[in-house]
Amino acid sequence: MRNLTICVVLTLLCIAIFTGQSADTPKPLKIEFDDVEVINPKFRVKVSVTCEDDNTKSLIESYIKRELRSLQDVEIIDTKHGFVIDIVAIEMEYEVSGNKTGYMAFAYRFSRSASLDDLPVITNYFSENREKIPVEVRANLVNLYRLSEHYGMWIRFFKTKDLKSECEQLVANFDTGILEPDRISRD
């Protein structure tokens, strides 16, 4: 009987403690959304380098990707659905001897491509009406709604020994000219 009384008293105490609220208990804190950090999605960037020399191509890709990763809000991808940095690199050679001059040229452009996956409104419509759209038409809709923006093309000539700094400058131009306006529009 004594054990039963102790169990009942403990049960009542637990109920009073966990369900009751005294008058001097502070009210719950109100969480303001301004205090919550908004996580912006990362910019998706594909790097495409064309160069006759495979070692130089690998170096350029490495320098560019390293700089992009240092931006922290960039994800490097292999598909063309996102931003694309296209680079054609040419090592200058003397016409007669074929020896390298010590200079390089970059022709590069920045572009942005979007597909149905990147367009929520179209994606929602597409997924809601999937059964109404024939399979052949679905495949063509992806191409039909593919969007693309080209931001221009630039050519740079520089000394081969400055390859790393040129790649850093190229990414800096991409960041400030292309990504920064998108960052501002997200805020």
mmCIF file with all atom_site columns, C-alpha atoms in Angstrom:
data_model
loop_
_atom_site.group_PDB
_atom_site.id
_atom_site.type_symbol
_atom_site.label_atom_id
_atom_site.label_alt_id
_atom_site.label_comp_id
_atom_site.label_asym_id
_atom_site.label_entity_id
_atom_site.label_seq_id
_atom_site.pdbx_PDB_ins_code
_atom_site.Cartn_x
_atom_site.Cartn_y
_atom_site.Cartn_z
_atom_site.occupancy
_atom_site.B_iso_or_equiv
_atom_site.pdbx_formal_charge
_atom_site.auth_seq_id
_atom_site.auth_comp_id
_atom_site.auth_asym_id
_atom_site.auth_atom_id
_atom_site.pdbx_PDB_model_num
ATOM 1   C CA . MET A 1 1   ? 0.000  0.000  0.000   1.00 0.00 ? 1   MET A CA 1
ATOM 2   C CA . ARG A 1 2   ? 2.830  2.330  0.844   1.00 0.00 ? 2   ARG A CA 1
ATOM 3   C CA . ASN A 1 3   ? 4.432  1.760  -2.612  1.00 0.00 ? 3   ASN A CA 1
ATOM 4   C CA . LEU A 1 4   ? 1.096  2.476  -4.276  1.00 0.00 ? 4   LEU A CA 1
ATOM 5   C CA . THR A 1 5   ? 0.769  5.764  -2.387  1.00 0.00 ? 5   THR A CA 1
ATOM 6   C CA . ILE A 1 6   ? 4.295  6.799  -3.378  1.00 0.00 ? 6   ILE A CA 1
ATOM 7   C CA . CYS A 1 7   ? 3.586  5.986  -7.053  1.00 0.00 ? 7   CYS A CA 1
ATOM 8   C CA . VAL A 1 8   ? 0.349  7.998  -7.004  1.00 0.00 ? 8   VAL A CA 1
ATOM 9   C CA . VAL A 1 9   ? 2.027  11.001 -5.335  1.00 0.00 ? 9   VAL A CA 1
ATOM 10  C CA . LEU A 1 10  ? 4.940  10.900 -7.826  1.00 0.00 ? 10  LEU A CA 1
ATOM 11  C CA . THR A 1 11  ? 2.522  10.638 -10.724 1.00 0.00 ? 11  THR A CA 1
ATOM 12  C CA . LEU A 1 12  ? 0.531  13.639 -9.487  1.00 0.00 ? 12  LEU A CA 1
ATOM 13  C CA . LEU A 1 13  ? 3.743  15.640 -8.990  1.00 0.00 ? 13  LEU A CA 1
ATOM 14  C CA . CYS A 1 14  ? 4.911  14.817 -12.497 1.00 0.00 ? 14  CYS A CA 1
ATOM 15  C CA . ILE A 1 15  ? 1.552  15.830 -13.937 1.00 0.00 ? 15  ILE A CA 1
ATOM 16  C CA . ALA A 1 16  ? 1.608  19.099 -12.005 1.00 0.00 ? 16  ALA A CA 1
ATOM 17  C CA . ILE A 1 17  ? 5.187  19.858 -12.995 1.00 0.00 ? 17  ILE A CA 1
ATOM 18  C CA . PHE A 1 18  ? 4.894  19.019 -16.701 1.00 0.00 ? 18  PHE A CA 1
ATOM 19  C CA . THR A 1 19  ? 1.391  20.326 -17.426 1.00 0.00 ? 19  THR A CA 1
ATOM 20  C CA . GLY A 1 20  ? 0.962  23.129 -14.939 1.00 0.00 ? 20  GLY A CA 1
ATOM 21  C CA . GLN A 1 21  ? 2.410  26.552 -15.463 1.00 0.00 ? 21  GLN A CA 1
ATOM 22  C CA . SER A 1 22  ? 2.829  28.958 -12.624 1.00 0.00 ? 22  SER A CA 1
ATOM 23  C CA . ALA A 1 23  ? 2.041  32.658 -12.973 1.00 0.00 ? 23  ALA A CA 1
ATOM 24  C CA . ASP A 1 24  ? 5.678  33.759 -12.696 1.00 0.00 ? 24  ASP A CA 1
ATOM 25  C CA . THR A 1 25  ? 6.866  31.560 -15.578 1.00 0.00 ? 25  THR A CA 1
ATOM 26  C CA . PRO A 1 26  ? 8.157  33.771 -18.391 1.00 0.00 ? 26  PRO A CA 1
ATOM 27  C CA . LYS A 1 27  ? 6.247  33.685 -21.644 1.00 0.00 ? 27  LYS A CA 1
ATOM 28  C CA . PRO A 1 28  ? 7.813  31.773 -24.496 1.00 0.00 ? 28  PRO A CA 1
ATOM 29  C CA . LEU A 1 29  ? 10.268 33.718 -26.602 1.00 0.00 ? 29  LEU A CA 1
ATOM 30  C CA . LYS A 1 30  ? 8.924  35.027 -29.856 1.00 0.00 ? 30  LYS A CA 1
ATOM 31  C CA . ILE A 1 31  ? 11.268 34.177 -32.694 1.00 0.00 ? 31  ILE A CA 1
ATOM 32  C CA . GLU A 1 32  ? 11.512 36.876 -35.324 1.00 0.00 ? 32  GLU A CA 1
ATOM 33  C CA . PHE A 1 33  ? 12.248 35.802 -38.875 1.00 0.00 ? 33  PHE A CA 1
ATOM 34  C CA . ASP A 1 34  ? 14.747 38.638 -39.178 1.00 0.00 ? 34  ASP A CA 1
ATOM 35  C CA . ASP A 1 35  ? 16.967 36.767 -36.719 1.00 0.00 ? 35  ASP A CA 1
ATOM 36  C CA . VAL A 1 36  ? 16.960 33.602 -38.813 1.00 0.00 ? 36  VAL A CA 1
ATOM 37  C CA . GLU A 1 37  ? 19.724 33.284 -41.350 1.00 0.00 ? 37  GLU A CA 1
ATOM 38  C CA . VAL A 1 38  ? 18.335 32.653 -44.808 1.00 0.00 ? 38  VAL A CA 1
ATOM 39  C CA . ILE A 1 39  ? 20.282 30.027 -46.690 1.00 0.00 ? 39  ILE A CA 1
ATOM 40  C CA . ASN A 1 40  ? 20.597 30.959 -50.338 1.00 0.00 ? 40  ASN A CA 1
ATOM 41  C CA . PRO A 1 41  ? 21.069 28.166 -52.814 1.00 0.00 ? 41  PRO A CA 1
ATOM 42  C CA . LYS A 1 42  ? 24.453 27.892 -54.415 1.00 0.00 ? 42  LYS A CA 1
ATOM 43  C CA . PHE A 1 43  ? 25.176 29.138 -57.903 1.00 0.00 ? 43  PHE A CA 1
ATOM 44  C CA . ARG A 1 44  ? 25.695 26.188 -60.202 1.00 0.00 ? 44  ARG A CA 1
ATOM 45  C CA . VAL A 1 45  ? 28.652 26.725 -62.549 1.00 0.00 ? 45  VAL A CA 1
ATOM 46  C CA . LYS A 1 46  ? 30.101 24.539 -65.294 1.00 0.00 ? 46  LYS A CA 1
ATOM 47  C CA . VAL A 1 47  ? 33.647 25.166 -66.477 1.00 0.00 ? 47  VAL A CA 1
ATOM 48  C CA . SER A 1 48  ? 34.405 24.233 -70.081 1.00 0.00 ? 48  SER A CA 1
ATOM 49  C CA . VAL A 1 49  ? 38.001 24.615 -71.286 1.00 0.00 ? 49  VAL A CA 1
ATOM 50  C CA . THR A 1 50  ? 39.264 23.944 -74.794 1.00 0.00 ? 50  THR A CA 1
ATOM 51  C CA . CYS A 1 51  ? 43.013 23.848 -75.340 1.00 0.00 ? 51  CYS A CA 1
ATOM 52  C CA . GLU A 1 52  ? 45.320 21.827 -77.599 1.00 0.00 ? 52  GLU A CA 1
ATOM 53  C CA . ASP A 1 53  ? 47.767 21.078 -74.773 1.00 0.00 ? 53  ASP A CA 1
ATOM 54  C CA . ASP A 1 54  ? 46.198 18.770 -72.165 1.00 0.00 ? 54  ASP A CA 1
ATOM 55  C CA . ASN A 1 55  ? 48.549 19.943 -69.384 1.00 0.00 ? 55  ASN A CA 1
ATOM 56  C CA . THR A 1 56  ? 47.622 23.578 -69.961 1.00 0.00 ? 56  THR A CA 1
ATOM 57  C CA . LYS A 1 57  ? 43.942 22.655 -70.125 1.00 0.00 ? 57  LYS A CA 1
ATOM 58  C CA . SER A 1 58  ? 44.200 20.843 -66.779 1.00 0.00 ? 58  SER A CA 1
ATOM 59  C CA . LEU A 1 59  ? 46.013 23.800 -65.213 1.00 0.00 ? 59  LEU A CA 1
ATOM 60  C CA . ILE A 1 60  ? 43.378 26.260 -66.401 1.00 0.00 ? 60  ILE A CA 1
ATOM 61  C CA . GLU A 1 61  ? 40.526 24.067 -65.138 1.00 0.00 ? 61  GLU A CA 1
ATOM 62  C CA . SER A 1 62  ? 42.281 23.637 -61.799 1.00 0.00 ? 62  SER A CA 1
ATOM 63  C CA . TYR A 1 63  ? 42.906 27.371 -61.332 1.00 0.00 ? 63  TYR A CA 1
ATOM 64  C CA . ILE A 1 64  ? 39.373 28.344 -62.362 1.00 0.00 ? 64  ILE A CA 1
ATOM 65  C CA . LYS A 1 65  ? 37.669 25.708 -60.208 1.00 0.00 ? 65  LYS A CA 1
ATOM 66  C CA . ARG A 1 66  ? 39.841 26.551 -57.189 1.00 0.00 ? 66  ARG A CA 1
ATOM 67  C CA . GLU A 1 67  ? 38.867 30.202 -57.470 1.00 0.00 ? 67  GLU A CA 1
ATOM 68  C CA . LEU A 1 68  ? 35.179 29.333 -57.892 1.00 0.00 ? 68  LEU A CA 1
ATOM 69  C CA . ARG A 1 69  ? 35.238 27.084 -54.812 1.00 0.00 ? 69  ARG A CA 1
ATOM 70  C CA . SER A 1 70  ? 36.745 29.920 -52.812 1.00 0.00 ? 70  SER A CA 1
ATOM 71  C CA . LEU A 1 71  ? 33.575 31.954 -53.472 1.00 0.00 ? 71  LEU A CA 1
ATOM 72  C CA . GLN A 1 72  ? 31.696 29.611 -51.056 1.00 0.00 ? 72  GLN A CA 1
ATOM 73  C CA . ASP A 1 73  ? 28.322 30.047 -52.759 1.00 0.00 ? 73  ASP A CA 1
ATOM 74  C CA . VAL A 1 74  ? 29.279 28.249 -55.984 1.00 0.00 ? 74  VAL A CA 1
ATOM 75  C CA . GLU A 1 75  ? 28.738 24.598 -56.806 1.00 0.00 ? 75  GLU A CA 1
ATOM 76  C CA . ILE A 1 76  ? 30.786 23.250 -59.707 1.00 0.00 ? 76  ILE A CA 1
ATOM 77  C CA . ILE A 1 77  ? 28.699 20.998 -61.953 1.00 0.00 ? 77  ILE A CA 1
ATOM 78  C CA . ASP A 1 78  ? 29.125 18.949 -65.128 1.00 0.00 ? 78  ASP A CA 1
ATOM 79  C CA . THR A 1 79  ? 25.820 19.747 -66.804 1.00 0.00 ? 79  THR A CA 1
ATOM 80  C CA . LYS A 1 80  ? 24.987 22.944 -68.643 1.00 0.00 ? 80  LYS A CA 1
ATOM 81  C CA . HIS A 1 81  ? 21.975 23.827 -66.473 1.00 0.00 ? 81  HIS A CA 1
ATOM 82  C CA . GLY A 1 82  ? 23.289 26.856 -64.643 1.00 0.00 ? 82  GLY A CA 1
ATOM 83  C CA . PHE A 1 83  ? 26.085 29.290 -65.334 1.00 0.00 ? 83  PHE A CA 1
ATOM 84  C CA . VAL A 1 84  ? 28.731 28.272 -67.852 1.00 0.00 ? 84  VAL A CA 1
ATOM 85  C CA . ILE A 1 85  ? 32.259 29.603 -68.239 1.00 0.00 ? 85  ILE A CA 1
ATOM 86  C CA . ASP A 1 86  ? 33.528 28.669 -71.712 1.00 0.00 ? 86  ASP A CA 1
ATOM 87  C CA . ILE A 1 87  ? 37.238 29.203 -72.308 1.00 0.00 ? 87  ILE A CA 1
ATOM 88  C CA . VAL A 1 88  ? 39.296 28.620 -75.426 1.00 0.00 ? 88  VAL A CA 1
ATOM 89  C CA . ALA A 1 89  ? 43.000 28.904 -74.624 1.00 0.00 ? 89  ALA A CA 1
ATOM 90  C CA . ILE A 1 90  ? 45.687 29.203 -77.274 1.00 0.00 ? 90  ILE A CA 1
ATOM 91  C CA . GLU A 1 91  ? 49.411 29.203 -76.657 1.00 0.00 ? 91  GLU A CA 1
ATOM 92  C CA . MET A 1 92  ? 51.013 31.516 -79.187 1.00 0.00 ? 92  MET A CA 1
ATOM 93  C CA . GLU A 1 93  ? 53.669 30.002 -81.455 1.00 0.00 ? 93  GLU A CA 1
ATOM 94  C CA . TYR A 1 94  ? 56.049 31.445 -83.971 1.00 0.00 ? 94  TYR A CA 1
ATOM 95  C CA . GLU A 1 95  ? 54.716 30.747 -87.446 1.00 0.00 ? 95  GLU A CA 1
ATOM 96  C CA . VAL A 1 96  ? 58.003 29.584 -88.971 1.00 0.00 ? 96  VAL A CA 1
ATOM 97  C CA . SER A 1 97  ? 59.634 27.604 -86.163 1.00 0.00 ? 97  SER A CA 1
ATOM 98  C CA . GLY A 1 98  ? 56.538 26.507 -84.225 1.00 0.00 ? 98  GLY A CA 1
ATOM 99  C CA . ASN A 1 99  ? 58.261 27.412 -80.960 1.00 0.00 ? 99  ASN A CA 1
ATOM 100 C CA . LYS A 1 100 ? 56.115 28.918 -78.238 1.00 0.00 ? 100 LYS A CA 1
ATOM 101 C CA . THR A 1 101 ? 56.368 32.686 -77.824 1.00 0.00 ? 101 THR A CA 1
ATOM 102 C CA . GLY A 1 102 ? 55.656 32.778 -74.096 1.00 0.00 ? 102 GLY A CA 1
ATOM 103 C CA . TYR A 1 103 ? 52.256 34.380 -74.665 1.00 0.00 ? 103 TYR A CA 1
ATOM 104 C CA . MET A 1 104 ? 48.721 33.005 -74.468 1.00 0.00 ? 104 MET A CA 1
ATOM 105 C CA . ALA A 1 105 ? 45.290 34.126 -75.547 1.00 0.00 ? 105 ALA A CA 1
ATOM 106 C CA . PHE A 1 106 ? 41.993 33.412 -73.853 1.00 0.00 ? 106 PHE A CA 1
ATOM 107 C CA . ALA A 1 107 ? 38.688 33.736 -75.642 1.00 0.00 ? 107 ALA A CA 1
ATOM 108 C CA . TYR A 1 108 ? 35.999 33.320 -73.030 1.00 0.00 ? 108 TYR A CA 1
ATOM 109 C CA . ARG A 1 109 ? 32.329 33.900 -72.468 1.00 0.00 ? 109 ARG A CA 1
ATOM 110 C CA . PHE A 1 110 ? 29.892 33.616 -69.620 1.00 0.00 ? 110 PHE A CA 1
ATOM 111 C CA . SER A 1 111 ? 26.421 32.253 -70.178 1.00 0.00 ? 111 SER A CA 1
ATOM 112 C CA . ARG A 1 112 ? 23.498 30.986 -68.191 1.00 0.00 ? 112 ARG A CA 1
ATOM 113 C CA . SER A 1 113 ? 21.241 28.147 -69.170 1.00 0.00 ? 113 SER A CA 1
ATOM 114 C CA . ALA A 1 114 ? 18.067 27.008 -67.462 1.00 0.00 ? 114 ALA A CA 1
ATOM 115 C CA . SER A 1 115 ? 15.893 23.976 -68.014 1.00 0.00 ? 115 SER A CA 1
ATOM 116 C CA . LEU A 1 116 ? 12.499 22.883 -66.765 1.00 0.00 ? 116 LEU A CA 1
ATOM 117 C CA . ASP A 1 117 ? 14.155 21.752 -63.546 1.00 0.00 ? 117 ASP A CA 1
ATOM 118 C CA . ASP A 1 118 ? 15.241 25.330 -62.867 1.00 0.00 ? 118 ASP A CA 1
ATOM 119 C CA . LEU A 1 119 ? 11.878 26.922 -63.547 1.00 0.00 ? 119 LEU A CA 1
ATOM 120 C CA . PRO A 1 120 ? 9.432  26.176 -60.693 1.00 0.00 ? 120 PRO A CA 1
ATOM 121 C CA . VAL A 1 121 ? 6.291  27.496 -62.388 1.00 0.00 ? 121 VAL A CA 1
ATOM 122 C CA . ILE A 1 122 ? 6.806  25.488 -65.537 1.00 0.00 ? 122 ILE A CA 1
ATOM 123 C CA . THR A 1 123 ? 7.945  22.469 -63.535 1.00 0.00 ? 123 THR A CA 1
ATOM 124 C CA . ASN A 1 124 ? 4.787  22.551 -61.427 1.00 0.00 ? 124 ASN A CA 1
ATOM 125 C CA . TYR A 1 125 ? 2.578  22.782 -64.502 1.00 0.00 ? 125 TYR A CA 1
ATOM 126 C CA . PHE A 1 126 ? 4.570  20.074 -66.241 1.00 0.00 ? 126 PHE A CA 1
ATOM 127 C CA . SER A 1 127 ? 4.372  17.654 -63.291 1.00 0.00 ? 127 SER A CA 1
ATOM 128 C CA . GLU A 1 128 ? 0.657  18.323 -62.618 1.00 0.00 ? 128 GLU A CA 1
ATOM 129 C CA . ASN A 1 129 ? -0.279 17.721 -66.254 1.00 0.00 ? 129 ASN A CA 1
ATOM 130 C CA . ARG A 1 130 ? 2.231  14.977 -67.032 1.00 0.00 ? 130 ARG A CA 1
ATOM 131 C CA . GLU A 1 131 ? -0.393 12.361 -67.899 1.00 0.00 ? 131 GLU A CA 1
ATOM 132 C CA . LYS A 1 132 ? -2.050 14.741 -70.385 1.00 0.00 ? 132 LYS A CA 1
ATOM 133 C CA . ILE A 1 133 ? 1.173  15.385 -72.310 1.00 0.00 ? 133 ILE A CA 1
ATOM 134 C CA . PRO A 1 134 ? 2.298  12.661 -74.752 1.00 0.00 ? 134 PRO A CA 1
ATOM 135 C CA . VAL A 1 135 ? 5.793  11.246 -74.204 1.00 0.00 ? 135 VAL A CA 1
ATOM 136 C CA . GLU A 1 136 ? 7.110  12.630 -77.511 1.00 0.00 ? 136 GLU A CA 1
ATOM 137 C CA . VAL A 1 137 ? 5.899  16.117 -76.643 1.00 0.00 ? 137 VAL A CA 1
ATOM 138 C CA . ARG A 1 138 ? 7.433  15.946 -73.153 1.00 0.00 ? 138 ARG A CA 1
ATOM 139 C CA . ALA A 1 139 ? 10.892 15.422 -74.614 1.00 0.00 ? 139 ALA A CA 1
ATOM 140 C CA . ASN A 1 140 ? 10.442 18.424 -76.898 1.00 0.00 ? 140 ASN A CA 1
ATOM 141 C CA . LEU A 1 141 ? 9.072  20.619 -74.093 1.00 0.00 ? 141 LEU A CA 1
ATOM 142 C CA . VAL A 1 142 ? 12.382 20.366 -72.280 1.00 0.00 ? 142 VAL A CA 1
ATOM 143 C CA . ASN A 1 143 ? 14.137 21.821 -75.332 1.00 0.00 ? 143 ASN A CA 1
ATOM 144 C CA . LEU A 1 144 ? 11.361 24.337 -75.973 1.00 0.00 ? 144 LEU A CA 1
ATOM 145 C CA . TYR A 1 145 ? 11.580 25.856 -72.492 1.00 0.00 ? 145 TYR A CA 1
ATOM 146 C CA . ARG A 1 146 ? 15.355 25.768 -72.268 1.00 0.00 ? 146 ARG A CA 1
ATOM 147 C CA . LEU A 1 147 ? 16.479 29.319 -71.683 1.00 0.00 ? 147 LEU A CA 1
ATOM 148 C CA . SER A 1 148 ? 19.877 30.751 -72.355 1.00 0.00 ? 148 SER A CA 1
ATOM 149 C CA . GLU A 1 149 ? 21.559 34.097 -71.756 1.00 0.00 ? 149 GLU A CA 1
ATOM 150 C CA . HIS A 1 150 ? 24.945 35.057 -73.124 1.00 0.00 ? 150 HIS A CA 1
ATOM 151 C CA . TYR A 1 151 ? 26.756 37.849 -71.360 1.00 0.00 ? 151 TYR A CA 1
ATOM 152 C CA . GLY A 1 152 ? 29.296 38.608 -74.067 1.00 0.00 ? 152 GLY A CA 1
ATOM 153 C CA . MET A 1 153 ? 32.652 37.343 -75.217 1.00 0.00 ? 153 MET A CA 1
ATOM 154 C CA . TRP A 1 154 ? 36.093 38.618 -74.308 1.00 0.00 ? 154 TRP A CA 1
ATOM 155 C CA . ILE A 1 155 ? 39.619 38.028 -75.553 1.00 0.00 ? 155 ILE A CA 1
ATOM 156 C CA . ARG A 1 156 ? 42.707 38.474 -73.400 1.00 0.00 ? 156 ARG A CA 1
ATOM 157 C CA . PHE A 1 157 ? 46.386 38.246 -74.309 1.00 0.00 ? 157 PHE A CA 1
ATOM 158 C CA . PHE A 1 158 ? 48.948 37.681 -71.563 1.00 0.00 ? 158 PHE A CA 1
ATOM 159 C CA . LYS A 1 159 ? 52.300 36.114 -70.737 1.00 0.00 ? 159 LYS A CA 1
ATOM 160 C CA . THR A 1 160 ? 52.127 32.371 -70.152 1.00 0.00 ? 160 THR A CA 1
ATOM 161 C CA . LYS A 1 161 ? 53.785 32.792 -66.751 1.00 0.00 ? 161 LYS A CA 1
ATOM 162 C CA . ASP A 1 162 ? 50.757 34.884 -65.676 1.00 0.00 ? 162 ASP A CA 1
ATOM 163 C CA . LEU A 1 163 ? 48.275 32.050 -66.330 1.00 0.00 ? 163 LEU A CA 1
ATOM 164 C CA . LYS A 1 164 ? 47.270 31.659 -62.676 1.00 0.00 ? 164 LYS A CA 1
ATOM 165 C CA . SER A 1 165 ? 46.653 35.368 -62.108 1.00 0.00 ? 165 SER A CA 1
ATOM 166 C CA . GLU A 1 166 ? 44.675 35.579 -65.392 1.00 0.00 ? 166 GLU A CA 1
ATOM 167 C CA . CYS A 1 167 ? 42.443 32.720 -64.233 1.00 0.00 ? 167 CYS A CA 1
ATOM 168 C CA . GLU A 1 168 ? 41.945 34.487 -60.894 1.00 0.00 ? 168 GLU A CA 1
ATOM 169 C CA . GLN A 1 169 ? 41.051 37.701 -62.724 1.00 0.00 ? 169 GLN A CA 1
ATOM 170 C CA . LEU A 1 170 ? 38.622 35.856 -65.001 1.00 0.00 ? 170 LEU A CA 1
ATOM 171 C CA . VAL A 1 171 ? 36.776 34.407 -61.974 1.00 0.00 ? 171 VAL A CA 1
ATOM 172 C CA . ALA A 1 172 ? 36.796 37.825 -60.284 1.00 0.00 ? 172 ALA A CA 1
ATOM 173 C CA . ASN A 1 173 ? 35.164 39.317 -63.394 1.00 0.00 ? 173 ASN A CA 1
ATOM 174 C CA . PHE A 1 174 ? 32.604 36.498 -63.434 1.00 0.00 ? 174 PHE A CA 1
ATOM 175 C CA . ASP A 1 175 ? 31.863 36.991 -59.749 1.00 0.00 ? 175 ASP A CA 1
ATOM 176 C CA . THR A 1 176 ? 31.435 40.762 -59.842 1.00 0.00 ? 176 THR A CA 1
ATOM 177 C CA . GLY A 1 177 ? 29.824 41.050 -63.264 1.00 0.00 ? 177 GLY A CA 1
ATOM 178 C CA . ILE A 1 178 ? 27.553 38.005 -63.333 1.00 0.00 ? 178 ILE A CA 1
ATOM 179 C CA . LEU A 1 179 ? 27.019 36.510 -59.878 1.00 0.00 ? 179 LEU A CA 1
ATOM 180 C CA . GLU A 1 180 ? 26.935 39.702 -57.797 1.00 0.00 ? 180 GLU A CA 1
ATOM 181 C CA . PRO A 1 181 ? 23.800 41.133 -59.469 1.00 0.00 ? 181 PRO A CA 1
ATOM 182 C CA . ASP A 1 182 ? 22.041 37.804 -58.771 1.00 0.00 ? 182 ASP A CA 1
ATOM 183 C CA . ARG A 1 183 ? 23.178 37.912 -55.137 1.00 0.00 ? 183 ARG A CA 1
ATOM 184 C CA . ILE A 1 184 ? 21.724 41.382 -54.777 1.00 0.00 ? 184 ILE A CA 1
ATOM 185 C CA . SER A 1 185 ? 18.416 40.355 -56.374 1.00 0.00 ? 185 SER A CA 1
ATOM 186 C CA . ARG A 1 186 ? 18.156 37.424 -53.903 1.00 0.00 ? 186 ARG A CA 1
ATOM 187 C CA . ASP A 1 187 ? 18.306 39.770 -50.903 1.00 0.00 ? 187 ASP A CA 1
#
